């Protein structure tokens, strides 16, 4: 971590009250940690919006019994092999599988991969967690 710098901020009294309630609810040890997290969330949104290298995860739940589904999901992932850092498959129960695909690369291609997986028949859920490489945070 680089050197800490102190700053002062002027806020509307009601906004500060709402912020302090949030700090309490989220269990932040200090306002500073909460402010830093909010700034980082904004920076991550910018990374995704402006095409910088990003990291994240696609989490899918799908029906193990749908014919050819598993093979199709693997084919799609091979088309984007350069993005995929790791994947893990969990057999949730007799019928359902959960797969986590950890990705890094350009946001547009990550989102394209997410759309293809999500749009596959038999996929019950596919969520994208937009995280960061951490380089600029
Ligand atoms: Ni399975």
PDB file of C-alpha atoms and ligand atoms in Angstrom:
ATOM      1  CA  UNK A   1       0.000   0.000   0.000  1.00  0.00           C
ATOM      2  CA  UNK A   2       1.262   3.484  -0.810  1.00  0.00           C
ATOM      3  CA  UNK A   3       1.504   6.322   1.722  1.00  0.00           C
ATOM      4  CA  UNK A   4      -1.730   7.373   3.401  1.00  0.00           C
ATOM      5  CA  UNK A   5      -2.915  10.931   2.825  1.00  0.00           C
ATOM      6  CA  UNK A   6      -5.471  12.690   4.969  1.00  0.00           C
ATOM      7  CA  UNK A   7      -8.240  14.691   3.313  1.00  0.00           C
ATOM      8  CA  UNK A   8     -11.260  16.563   4.542  1.00  0.00           C
ATOM      9  CA  UNK A   9     -14.630  16.318   2.829  1.00  0.00           C
ATOM     10  CA  UNK A  10     -17.716  18.486   3.246  1.00  0.00           C
ATOM     11  CA  UNK A  11     -20.996  16.589   3.130  1.00  0.00           C
ATOM     12  CA  UNK A  12     -24.649  17.358   3.577  1.00  0.00           C
ATOM     13  CA  UNK A  13     -25.611  16.434   7.158  1.00  0.00           C
ATOM     14  CA  UNK A  14     -28.301  13.971   6.056  1.00  0.00           C
ATOM     15  CA  UNK A  15     -25.978  12.301   3.588  1.00  0.00           C
ATOM     16  CA  UNK A  16     -23.354  11.894   6.303  1.00  0.00           C
ATOM     17  CA  UNK A  17     -25.971  10.322   8.601  1.00  0.00           C
ATOM     18  CA  UNK A  18     -26.922   7.853   5.837  1.00  0.00           C
ATOM     19  CA  UNK A  19     -23.247   7.123   5.233  1.00  0.00           C
ATOM     20  CA  UNK A  20     -22.547   6.519   8.918  1.00  0.00           C
ATOM     21  CA  UNK A  21     -25.539   4.150   9.053  1.00  0.00           C
ATOM     22  CA  UNK A  22     -24.082   2.272   6.077  1.00  0.00           C
ATOM     23  CA  UNK A  23     -20.643   2.115   7.747  1.00  0.00           C
ATOM     24  CA  UNK A  24     -22.354   0.620  10.827  1.00  0.00           C
ATOM     25  CA  UNK A  25     -24.511  -1.862   8.859  1.00  0.00           C
ATOM     26  CA  UNK A  26     -21.590  -3.080   6.767  1.00  0.00           C
ATOM     27  CA  UNK A  27     -19.374  -3.396   9.831  1.00  0.00           C
ATOM     28  CA  UNK A  28     -16.601  -1.137   8.579  1.00  0.00           C
ATOM     29  CA  UNK A  29     -13.969  -0.432  11.246  1.00  0.00           C
ATOM     30  CA  UNK A  30     -13.576   3.173  10.044  1.00  0.00           C
ATOM     31  CA  UNK A  31     -15.172   5.677   7.679  1.00  0.00           C
ATOM     32  CA  UNK A  32     -11.860   5.740   5.801  1.00  0.00           C
ATOM     33  CA  UNK A  33     -12.120   2.048   4.904  1.00  0.00           C
ATOM     34  CA  UNK A  34     -15.711   2.545   3.712  1.00  0.00           C
ATOM     35  CA  UNK A  35     -14.756   5.572   1.588  1.00  0.00           C
ATOM     36  CA  UNK A  36     -11.785   3.707   0.074  1.00  0.00           C
ATOM     37  CA  UNK A  37     -14.070   0.763  -0.844  1.00  0.00           C
ATOM     38  CA  UNK A  38     -16.608   3.078  -2.492  1.00  0.00           C
ATOM     39  CA  UNK A  39     -13.848   4.742  -4.513  1.00  0.00           C
ATOM     40  CA  UNK A  40     -12.499   1.336  -5.569  1.00  0.00           C
ATOM     41  CA  UNK A  41     -15.976   0.202  -6.635  1.00  0.00           C
ATOM     42  CA  UNK A  42     -16.231   3.279  -8.860  1.00  0.00           C
ATOM     43  CA  UNK A  43     -12.770   2.643 -10.302  1.00  0.00           C
ATOM     44  CA  UNK A  44     -13.714  -0.974 -11.069  1.00  0.00           C
ATOM     45  CA  UNK A  45     -16.870   0.228 -12.860  1.00  0.00           C
ATOM     46  CA  UNK A  46     -14.652   2.531 -14.917  1.00  0.00           C
ATOM     47  CA  UNK A  47     -12.275  -0.326 -15.760  1.00  0.00           C
ATOM     48  CA  UNK A  48     -15.216  -2.350 -17.094  1.00  0.00           C
ATOM     49  CA  UNK A  49     -16.744   0.619 -18.922  1.00  0.00           C
ATOM     50  CA  UNK A  50     -13.492   1.752 -20.552  1.00  0.00           C
ATOM     51  CA  UNK A  51     -12.085  -1.569 -21.729  1.00  0.00           C
ATOM     52  CA  UNK A  52      -9.153  -1.955 -19.353  1.00  0.00           C
ATOM     53  CA  UNK A  53      -7.989  -5.452 -18.416  1.00  0.00           C
ATOM     54  CA  UNK A  54     -10.338  -6.863 -15.814  1.00  0.00           C
ATOM     55  CA  UNK A  55     -10.815 -10.022 -13.808  1.00  0.00           C
ATOM     56  CA  UNK A  56     -13.987 -11.666 -12.614  1.00  0.00           C
ATOM     57  CA  UNK A  57     -16.001 -14.837 -12.372  1.00  0.00           C
ATOM     58  CA  UNK A  58     -18.975 -16.355 -14.145  1.00  0.00           C
ATOM     59  CA  UNK A  59     -21.047 -18.631 -11.941  1.00  0.00           C
ATOM     60  CA  UNK A  60     -23.512 -20.963 -13.623  1.00  0.00           C
ATOM     61  CA  UNK A  61     -26.131 -23.425 -12.468  1.00  0.00           C
ATOM     62  CA  UNK A  62     -27.353 -25.884 -15.067  1.00  0.00           C
ATOM     63  CA  UNK A  63     -29.250 -29.086 -15.571  1.00  0.00           C
ATOM     64  CA  UNK A  64     -26.921 -32.036 -15.748  1.00  0.00           C
ATOM     65  CA  UNK A  65     -29.516 -34.109 -17.653  1.00  0.00           C
ATOM     66  CA  UNK A  66     -29.983 -31.795 -20.670  1.00  0.00           C
ATOM     67  CA  UNK A  67     -28.536 -33.636 -23.599  1.00  0.00           C
ATOM     68  CA  UNK A  68     -25.340 -32.166 -25.039  1.00  0.00           C
ATOM     69  CA  UNK A  69     -25.475 -29.180 -22.685  1.00  0.00           C
ATOM     70  CA  UNK A  70     -22.259 -29.972 -20.817  1.00  0.00           C
ATOM     71  CA  UNK A  71     -20.409 -30.543 -24.102  1.00  0.00           C
ATOM     72  CA  UNK A  72     -21.720 -27.283 -25.507  1.00  0.00           C
ATOM     73  CA  UNK A  73     -20.643 -25.331 -22.408  1.00  0.00           C
ATOM     74  CA  UNK A  74     -17.153 -26.822 -22.731  1.00  0.00           C
ATOM     75  CA  UNK A  75     -17.042 -25.930 -26.465  1.00  0.00           C
ATOM     76  CA  UNK A  76     -17.953 -22.299 -25.704  1.00  0.00           C
ATOM     77  CA  UNK A  77     -15.284 -22.126 -23.008  1.00  0.00           C
ATOM     78  CA  UNK A  78     -12.671 -23.482 -25.439  1.00  0.00           C
ATOM     79  CA  UNK A  79     -13.576 -20.670 -27.868  1.00  0.00           C
ATOM     80  CA  UNK A  80     -12.587 -18.228 -25.097  1.00  0.00           C
ATOM     81  CA  UNK A  81      -9.698 -20.232 -23.625  1.00  0.00           C
ATOM     82  CA  UNK A  82      -7.435 -17.167 -23.584  1.00  0.00           C
ATOM     83  CA  UNK A  83      -9.803 -15.500 -21.085  1.00  0.00           C
ATOM     84  CA  UNK A  84     -10.261 -18.418 -18.726  1.00  0.00           C
ATOM     85  CA  UNK A  85      -7.828 -18.673 -15.827  1.00  0.00           C
ATOM     86  CA  UNK A  86      -9.579 -21.568 -14.088  1.00  0.00           C
ATOM     87  CA  UNK A  87     -12.891 -23.327 -13.768  1.00  0.00           C
ATOM     88  CA  UNK A  88     -14.441 -25.529 -11.146  1.00  0.00           C
ATOM     89  CA  UNK A  89     -17.390 -27.861 -11.477  1.00  0.00           C
ATOM     90  CA  UNK A  90     -19.473 -28.885  -8.478  1.00  0.00           C
ATOM     91  CA  UNK A  91     -22.193 -31.558  -8.644  1.00  0.00           C
ATOM     92  CA  UNK A  92     -24.831 -29.855  -6.467  1.00  0.00           C
ATOM     93  CA  UNK A  93     -27.225 -32.799  -6.391  1.00  0.00           C
ATOM     94  CA  UNK A  94     -28.487 -35.560  -8.682  1.00  0.00           C
ATOM     95  CA  UNK A  95     -29.763 -33.063 -11.273  1.00  0.00           C
ATOM     96  CA  UNK A  96     -27.885 -29.785 -10.897  1.00  0.00           C
ATOM     97  CA  UNK A  97     -24.337 -28.643 -11.503  1.00  0.00           C
ATOM     98  CA  UNK A  98     -22.631 -25.422 -10.448  1.00  0.00           C
ATOM     99  CA  UNK A  99     -19.643 -24.174 -12.408  1.00  0.00           C
ATOM    100  CA  UNK A 100     -17.407 -21.232 -11.581  1.00  0.00           C
ATOM    101  CA  UNK A 101     -15.334 -19.861 -14.448  1.00  0.00           C
ATOM    102  CA  UNK A 102     -12.626 -17.407 -13.396  1.00  0.00           C
ATOM    103  CA  UNK A 103     -11.863 -14.962 -16.182  1.00  0.00           C
ATOM    104  CA  UNK A 104      -9.480 -12.151 -16.981  1.00  0.00           C
ATOM    105  CA  UNK A 105      -9.067 -10.049 -20.092  1.00  0.00           C
ATOM    106  CA  UNK A 106     -10.944  -7.336 -21.962  1.00  0.00           C
ATOM    107  CA  UNK A 107     -14.411  -6.599 -20.550  1.00  0.00           C
ATOM    108  CA  UNK A 108     -16.217  -6.799 -23.905  1.00  0.00           C
ATOM    109  CA  UNK A 109     -15.014 -10.372 -24.503  1.00  0.00           C
ATOM    110  CA  UNK A 110     -15.734 -11.411 -20.905  1.00  0.00           C
ATOM    111  CA  UNK A 111     -19.276 -10.053 -21.283  1.00  0.00           C
ATOM    112  CA  UNK A 112     -19.627 -11.817 -24.640  1.00  0.00           C
ATOM    113  CA  UNK A 113     -18.595 -15.121 -23.038  1.00  0.00           C
ATOM    114  CA  UNK A 114     -21.054 -14.488 -20.200  1.00  0.00           C
ATOM    115  CA  UNK A 115     -23.898 -13.833 -22.680  1.00  0.00           C
ATOM    116  CA  UNK A 116     -23.134 -17.006 -24.635  1.00  0.00           C
ATOM    117  CA  UNK A 117     -23.097 -19.172 -21.511  1.00  0.00           C
ATOM    118  CA  UNK A 118     -26.195 -17.484 -20.080  1.00  0.00           C
ATOM    119  CA  UNK A 119     -28.076 -17.876 -23.357  1.00  0.00           C
ATOM    120  CA  UNK A 120     -27.448 -21.600 -23.599  1.00  0.00           C
ATOM    121  CA  UNK A 121     -30.591 -23.698 -23.280  1.00  0.00           C
ATOM    122  CA  UNK A 122     -30.577 -25.597 -19.983  1.00  0.00           C
ATOM    123  CA  UNK A 123     -28.534 -22.977 -18.103  1.00  0.00           C
ATOM    124  CA  UNK A 124     -30.731 -21.972 -15.170  1.00  0.00           C
ATOM    125  CA  UNK A 125     -28.535 -19.163 -13.913  1.00  0.00           C
ATOM    126  CA  UNK A 126     -25.360 -17.438 -15.062  1.00  0.00           C
ATOM    127  CA  UNK A 127     -24.134 -14.463 -13.074  1.00  0.00           C
ATOM    128  CA  UNK A 128     -21.084 -12.318 -13.783  1.00  0.00           C
ATOM    129  CA  UNK A 129     -19.080 -10.898 -10.902  1.00  0.00           C
ATOM    130  CA  UNK A 130     -17.172  -7.889 -12.186  1.00  0.00           C
ATOM    131  CA  UNK A 131     -13.931  -7.678 -10.241  1.00  0.00           C
ATOM    132  CA  UNK A 132     -10.546  -6.202 -10.970  1.00  0.00           C
ATOM    133  CA  UNK A 133      -6.968  -7.200 -11.669  1.00  0.00           C
ATOM    134  CA  UNK A 134      -6.191  -4.935  -8.709  1.00  0.00           C
ATOM    135  CA  UNK A 135      -3.353  -3.208 -10.564  1.00  0.00           C
ATOM    136  CA  UNK A 136      -4.852   0.277 -10.416  1.00  0.00           C
ATOM    137  CA  UNK A 137      -6.505   0.091  -7.018  1.00  0.00           C
TER     138      UNK A 137
HETATM  139 NI1  LIG B   1     -22.071 -31.931 -12.338  1.00  0.00          NI
END
